[in-house]
Amino acid sequence: MHFNHRHISEDQYLVNQVLKGNQQAFASIVRQTEGLVVQIVFKMIPAAGDRQDIVQDVYLKAFSSLAAFKFQSKLSTWVGKIAYNSCLHYLEKKKLMFLPGADEQENGLDQLNKHQELFQHSAEKALSQKELAAILTTAVRMLSPPVYQTLIILYHQEELSYAEIGEITSLPEGTVKNYLFRARKALRQQILSGYKKEDL
């Protein structure tokens, strides 16, 4: 896997500074990664009151584990993985399902490369960008299982690659692609169910 050398060198500088006791360097890491961390936590954790505690826990874990970071990925991806695993641990303790069940995972694999469009072209023409954004936001929140929400945000909003999402979630790239395919399909159905097709 290839990464931007500029990012790697910046990451190495920041990590080295933190390990030397530079608190401002860790504040820079937080600023650079908090958008990704918040997106993961807010999409995975249903209880609003627990989200801030989990975000703080993510950065405590990152700080205490920084010396073990091997620069085999971008620092932001590594922090994102800590956030994802922290959320999974929380969900497991609460006995809340995040990933699809085994039966659901086995269905639809042969259709992965079919029907890739999120909306019909007529829908995009008929709705303004603002209307479309509002509809999308609502529809994403309703996706189930919740992993679909997270993957849609990581891929389409955070613009992470399949490989980076795989690193964060510990899911094989093929599974990430499959889940994203089904998430898009569910998202399209969710949107169409709320509007008459002739209106779109």
mmCIF file of C-alpha atoms in Angstrom:
data_model
loop_
_atom_site.group_PDB
_atom_site.id
_atom_site.type_symbol
_atom_site.label_atom_id
_atom_site.label_comp_id
_atom_site.label_asym_id
_atom_site.label_seq_id
_atom_site.Cartn_x
_atom_site.Cartn_y
_atom_site.Cartn_z
ATOM 1 C CA MET A 1 0.000 0.000 0.000
ATOM 2 C CA HIS A 2 1.349 3.404 -0.948
ATOM 3 C CA PHE A 3 0.926 6.521 1.142
ATOM 4 C CA ASN A 4 1.720 10.144 0.502
ATOM 5 C CA HIS A 5 5.309 10.682 1.691
ATOM 6 C CA ARG A 6 4.437 14.194 2.825
ATOM 7 C CA HIS A 7 1.852 12.784 5.252
ATOM 8 C CA ILE A 8 4.277 10.143 6.530
ATOM 9 C CA SER A 9 7.021 12.706 7.220
ATOM 10 C CA GLU A 10 4.577 15.016 8.991
ATOM 11 C CA ASP A 11 3.284 12.087 11.029
ATOM 12 C CA GLN A 12 6.804 11.076 12.031
ATOM 13 C CA TYR A 13 7.657 14.627 13.066
ATOM 14 C CA LEU A 14 4.501 14.971 15.193
ATOM 15 C CA VAL A 15 4.918 11.571 16.851
ATOM 16 C CA ASN A 16 8.581 12.250 17.639
ATOM 17 C CA GLN A 17 7.657 15.625 19.136
ATOM 18 C CA VAL A 18 4.943 14.083 21.318
ATOM 19 C CA LEU A 19 7.325 11.393 22.533
ATOM 20 C CA LYS A 20 9.752 14.174 23.495
ATOM 21 C CA GLY A 21 7.046 15.741 25.637
ATOM 22 C CA ASN A 22 5.712 18.387 23.256
ATOM 23 C CA GLN A 23 2.041 18.795 24.234
ATOM 24 C CA GLN A 24 1.338 21.144 21.323
ATOM 25 C CA ALA A 25 2.306 18.381 18.912
ATOM 26 C CA PHE A 26 -0.347 16.094 20.369
ATOM 27 C CA ALA A 27 -2.856 18.946 20.148
ATOM 28 C CA SER A 28 -2.001 19.102 16.428
ATOM 29 C CA ILE A 29 -2.701 15.373 16.098
ATOM 30 C CA VAL A 30 -6.067 15.863 17.776
ATOM 31 C CA ARG A 31 -6.946 18.764 15.453
ATOM 32 C CA GLN A 32 -5.980 16.754 12.365
ATOM 33 C CA THR A 33 -7.936 13.646 13.338
ATOM 34 C CA GLU A 34 -10.900 14.851 15.408
ATOM 35 C CA GLY A 35 -13.176 15.215 12.372
ATOM 36 C CA LEU A 36 -12.691 11.554 11.484
ATOM 37 C CA VAL A 37 -12.990 10.402 15.109
ATOM 38 C CA VAL A 38 -16.193 12.370 15.684
ATOM 39 C CA GLN A 39 -17.735 11.010 12.476
ATOM 40 C CA ILE A 40 -17.008 7.430 13.551
ATOM 41 C CA VAL A 41 -18.180 7.872 17.142
ATOM 42 C CA PHE A 42 -21.342 9.809 16.277
ATOM 43 C CA LYS A 43 -22.364 7.272 13.620
ATOM 44 C CA MET A 44 -21.625 4.198 15.751
ATOM 45 C CA ILE A 45 -22.785 5.279 19.220
ATOM 46 C CA PRO A 46 -26.546 5.821 19.623
ATOM 47 C CA ALA A 47 -26.370 7.294 23.153
ATOM 48 C CA ALA A 48 -25.438 10.977 22.786
ATOM 49 C CA GLY A 49 -24.384 11.180 26.442
ATOM 50 C CA ASP A 50 -21.638 8.563 25.950
ATOM 51 C CA ARG A 51 -20.073 9.999 22.807
ATOM 52 C CA GLN A 52 -17.870 12.628 24.451
ATOM 53 C CA ASP A 53 -16.484 10.083 26.926
ATOM 54 C CA ILE A 54 -15.626 7.734 24.069
ATOM 55 C CA VAL A 55 -13.901 10.483 22.079
ATOM 56 C CA GLN A 56 -11.793 11.339 25.149
ATOM 57 C CA ASP A 57 -11.024 7.644 25.659
ATOM 58 C CA VAL A 58 -9.881 7.357 22.035
ATOM 59 C CA TYR A 59 -7.279 10.093 22.505
ATOM 60 C CA LEU A 60 -6.133 8.695 25.844
ATOM 61 C CA LYS A 61 -5.532 5.350 24.129
ATOM 62 C CA ALA A 62 -3.815 7.051 21.189
ATOM 63 C CA PHE A 63 -1.534 9.036 23.488
ATOM 64 C CA SER A 64 -0.577 6.007 25.589
ATOM 65 C CA SER A 65 0.031 3.821 22.497
ATOM 66 C CA LEU A 66 1.841 6.380 20.346
ATOM 67 C CA ALA A 67 5.276 4.871 20.931
ATOM 68 C CA ALA A 68 4.016 1.630 19.353
ATOM 69 C CA PHE A 69 2.859 3.328 16.134
ATOM 70 C CA LYS A 70 4.896 1.812 13.280
ATOM 71 C CA PHE A 71 4.056 4.284 10.458
ATOM 72 C CA GLN A 72 2.689 1.450 8.323
ATOM 73 C CA SER A 73 -0.375 3.606 7.657
ATOM 74 C CA LYS A 74 -1.270 7.262 8.011
ATOM 75 C CA LEU A 75 -1.538 8.460 11.596
ATOM 76 C CA SER A 76 -5.152 9.510 10.996
ATOM 77 C CA THR A 77 -6.029 5.977 9.853
ATOM 78 C CA TRP A 78 -4.411 4.537 12.980
ATOM 79 C CA VAL A 79 -6.356 6.919 15.238
ATOM 80 C CA GLY A 80 -9.524 6.088 13.275
ATOM 81 C CA LYS A 81 -8.946 2.410 13.969
ATOM 82 C CA ILE A 82 -8.658 3.125 17.698
ATOM 83 C CA ALA A 83 -11.952 5.049 17.506
ATOM 84 C CA TYR A 84 -13.686 2.239 15.626
ATOM 85 C CA ASN A 85 -12.466 -0.439 18.056
ATOM 86 C CA SER A 86 -13.421 1.689 21.071
ATOM 87 C CA CYS A 87 -16.943 2.022 19.693
ATOM 88 C CA LEU A 88 -17.158 -1.715 18.966
ATOM 89 C CA HIS A 89 -16.093 -2.460 22.546
ATOM 90 C CA TYR A 90 -18.809 -0.119 23.838
ATOM 91 C CA LEU A 91 -21.452 -1.735 21.615
ATOM 92 C CA GLU A 92 -20.396 -5.228 22.688
ATOM 93 C CA LYS A 93 -20.714 -4.250 26.349
ATOM 94 C CA LYS A 94 -24.188 -2.850 25.647
ATOM 95 C CA LYS A 95 -25.026 -5.944 23.560
ATOM 96 C CA LEU A 96 -25.964 -3.753 20.588
ATOM 97 C CA MET A 97 -25.598 -5.148 17.048
ATOM 98 C CA PHE A 98 -23.467 -3.102 14.673
ATOM 99 C CA LEU A 99 -22.485 -5.473 11.862
ATOM 100 C CA PRO A 100 -24.863 -7.477 9.676
ATOM 101 C CA GLY A 101 -25.793 -10.986 10.813
ATOM 102 C CA ALA A 102 -24.130 -14.000 9.187
ATOM 103 C CA ASP A 103 -27.098 -14.698 6.904
ATOM 104 C CA GLU A 104 -27.154 -11.142 5.617
ATOM 105 C CA GLN A 105 -23.406 -11.188 4.955
ATOM 106 C CA GLU A 106 -23.754 -14.205 2.655
ATOM 107 C CA ASN A 107 -26.405 -12.627 0.416
ATOM 108 C CA GLY A 108 -25.801 -10.463 -2.632
ATOM 109 C CA LEU A 109 -22.052 -10.991 -3.116
ATOM 110 C CA ASP A 110 -22.452 -11.759 -6.830
ATOM 111 C CA GLN A 111 -24.261 -8.455 -7.367
ATOM 112 C CA LEU A 112 -21.448 -6.302 -6.005
ATOM 113 C CA ASN A 113 -20.612 -4.514 -9.240
ATOM 114 C CA LYS A 114 -24.212 -4.025 -10.374
ATOM 115 C CA HIS A 115 -26.452 -0.995 -9.891
ATOM 116 C CA GLN A 116 -23.711 1.304 -8.586
ATOM 117 C CA GLU A 117 -25.685 4.528 -9.026
ATOM 118 C CA LEU A 118 -26.965 6.027 -5.777
ATOM 119 C CA PHE A 119 -29.819 7.955 -7.412
ATOM 120 C CA GLN A 120 -31.492 8.081 -10.772
ATOM 121 C CA HIS A 121 -30.295 11.003 -12.908
ATOM 122 C CA SER A 122 -33.811 12.424 -12.879
ATOM 123 C CA ALA A 123 -33.742 12.616 -9.085
ATOM 124 C CA GLU A 124 -30.544 14.638 -9.087
ATOM 125 C CA LYS A 125 -31.965 17.061 -11.663
ATOM 126 C CA ALA A 126 -35.274 17.533 -9.858
ATOM 127 C CA LEU A 127 -33.883 18.301 -6.411
ATOM 128 C CA SER A 128 -31.721 21.199 -5.331
ATOM 129 C CA GLN A 129 -28.384 20.488 -3.672
ATOM 130 C CA LYS A 130 -29.757 21.655 -0.319
ATOM 131 C CA GLU A 131 -32.837 19.419 -0.578
ATOM 132 C CA LEU A 132 -30.724 16.481 -1.664
ATOM 133 C CA ALA A 133 -28.285 16.988 1.237
ATOM 134 C CA ALA A 134 -31.148 17.089 3.774
ATOM 135 C CA ILE A 135 -32.741 13.962 2.327
ATOM 136 C CA LEU A 136 -29.383 12.168 2.309
ATOM 137 C CA THR A 137 -28.591 13.078 5.915
ATOM 138 C CA THR A 138 -31.939 11.743 7.114
ATOM 139 C CA ALA A 139 -31.694 8.599 5.008
ATOM 140 C CA VAL A 140 -28.150 7.796 6.187
ATOM 141 C CA ARG A 141 -29.279 8.006 9.828
ATOM 142 C CA MET A 142 -31.933 5.373 9.097
ATOM 143 C CA LEU A 143 -29.591 2.821 7.516
ATOM 144 C CA SER A 144 -29.419 -0.513 9.296
ATOM 145 C CA PRO A 145 -27.245 -2.213 10.417
ATOM 146 C CA PRO A 146 -25.335 0.865 11.679
ATOM 147 C CA VAL A 147 -22.053 -0.203 10.017
ATOM 148 C CA TYR A 148 -23.617 0.977 6.749
ATOM 149 C CA GLN A 149 -23.897 4.509 8.136
ATOM 150 C CA THR A 150 -20.251 4.495 9.150
ATOM 151 C CA LEU A 151 -18.978 3.172 5.815
ATOM 152 C CA ILE A 152 -21.033 5.659 3.790
ATOM 153 C CA ILE A 153 -19.572 8.528 5.836
ATOM 154 C CA LEU A 154 -15.984 7.231 5.692
ATOM 155 C CA TYR A 155 -16.090 6.637 1.941
ATOM 156 C CA HIS A 156 -18.243 9.481 0.625
ATOM 157 C CA GLN A 157 -17.684 12.250 3.190
ATOM 158 C CA GLU A 158 -14.218 11.550 4.613
ATOM 159 C CA GLU A 159 -13.161 10.276 1.156
ATOM 160 C CA LEU A 160 -11.113 7.372 2.513
ATOM 161 C CA SER A 161 -10.058 4.554 0.204
ATOM 162 C CA TYR A 162 -11.338 0.988 0.522
ATOM 163 C CA ALA A 163 -7.904 0.056 1.902
ATOM 164 C CA GLU A 164 -7.987 2.777 4.571
ATOM 165 C CA ILE A 165 -11.527 1.848 5.594
ATOM 166 C CA GLY A 166 -10.392 -1.780 5.784
ATOM 167 C CA GLU A 167 -7.561 -0.775 8.110
ATOM 168 C CA ILE A 168 -9.867 1.187 10.377
ATOM 169 C CA THR A 169 -12.577 -1.487 10.547
ATOM 170 C CA SER A 170 -10.382 -4.606 10.219
ATOM 171 C CA LEU A 171 -12.727 -5.725 7.435
ATOM 172 C CA PRO A 172 -11.330 -7.217 4.194
ATOM 173 C CA GLU A 173 -11.514 -4.832 1.236
ATOM 174 C CA GLY A 174 -13.994 -7.161 -0.472
ATOM 175 C CA THR A 175 -16.282 -6.966 2.542
ATOM 176 C CA VAL A 176 -15.982 -3.167 2.653
ATOM 177 C CA LYS A 177 -16.983 -3.005 -1.033
ATOM 178 C CA ASN A 178 -19.867 -5.420 -0.458
ATOM 179 C CA TYR A 179 -21.187 -3.492 2.557
ATOM 180 C CA LEU A 180 -20.884 -0.202 0.668
ATOM 181 C CA PHE A 181 -22.794 -1.661 -2.270
ATOM 182 C CA ARG A 182 -25.602 -2.780 0.039
ATOM 183 C CA ALA A 183 -25.502 0.500 1.971
ATOM 184 C CA ARG A 184 -25.944 2.487 -1.262
ATOM 185 C CA LYS A 185 -28.747 0.202 -2.382
ATOM 186 C CA ALA A 186 -30.514 0.534 0.990
ATOM 187 C CA LEU A 187 -29.953 4.295 0.923
ATOM 188 C CA ARG A 188 -31.515 4.590 -2.522
ATOM 189 C CA GLN A 189 -34.510 2.497 -1.449
ATOM 190 C CA GLN A 190 -34.846 4.582 1.710
ATOM 191 C CA ILE A 191 -34.968 7.787 -0.302
ATOM 192 C CA LEU A 192 -37.323 6.457 -2.974
ATOM 193 C CA SER A 193 -39.701 5.098 -0.331
ATOM 194 C CA GLY A 194 -40.188 8.609 1.033
ATOM 195 C CA TYR A 195 -40.906 10.218 -2.311
ATOM 196 C CA LYS A 196 -43.128 9.256 -5.222
ATOM 197 C CA LYS A 197 -41.018 8.168 -8.152
ATOM 198 C CA GLU A 198 -42.813 10.600 -10.433
ATOM 199 C CA ASP A 199 -41.732 13.444 -8.122
ATOM 200 C CA LEU A 200 -38.130 12.404 -8.607
#
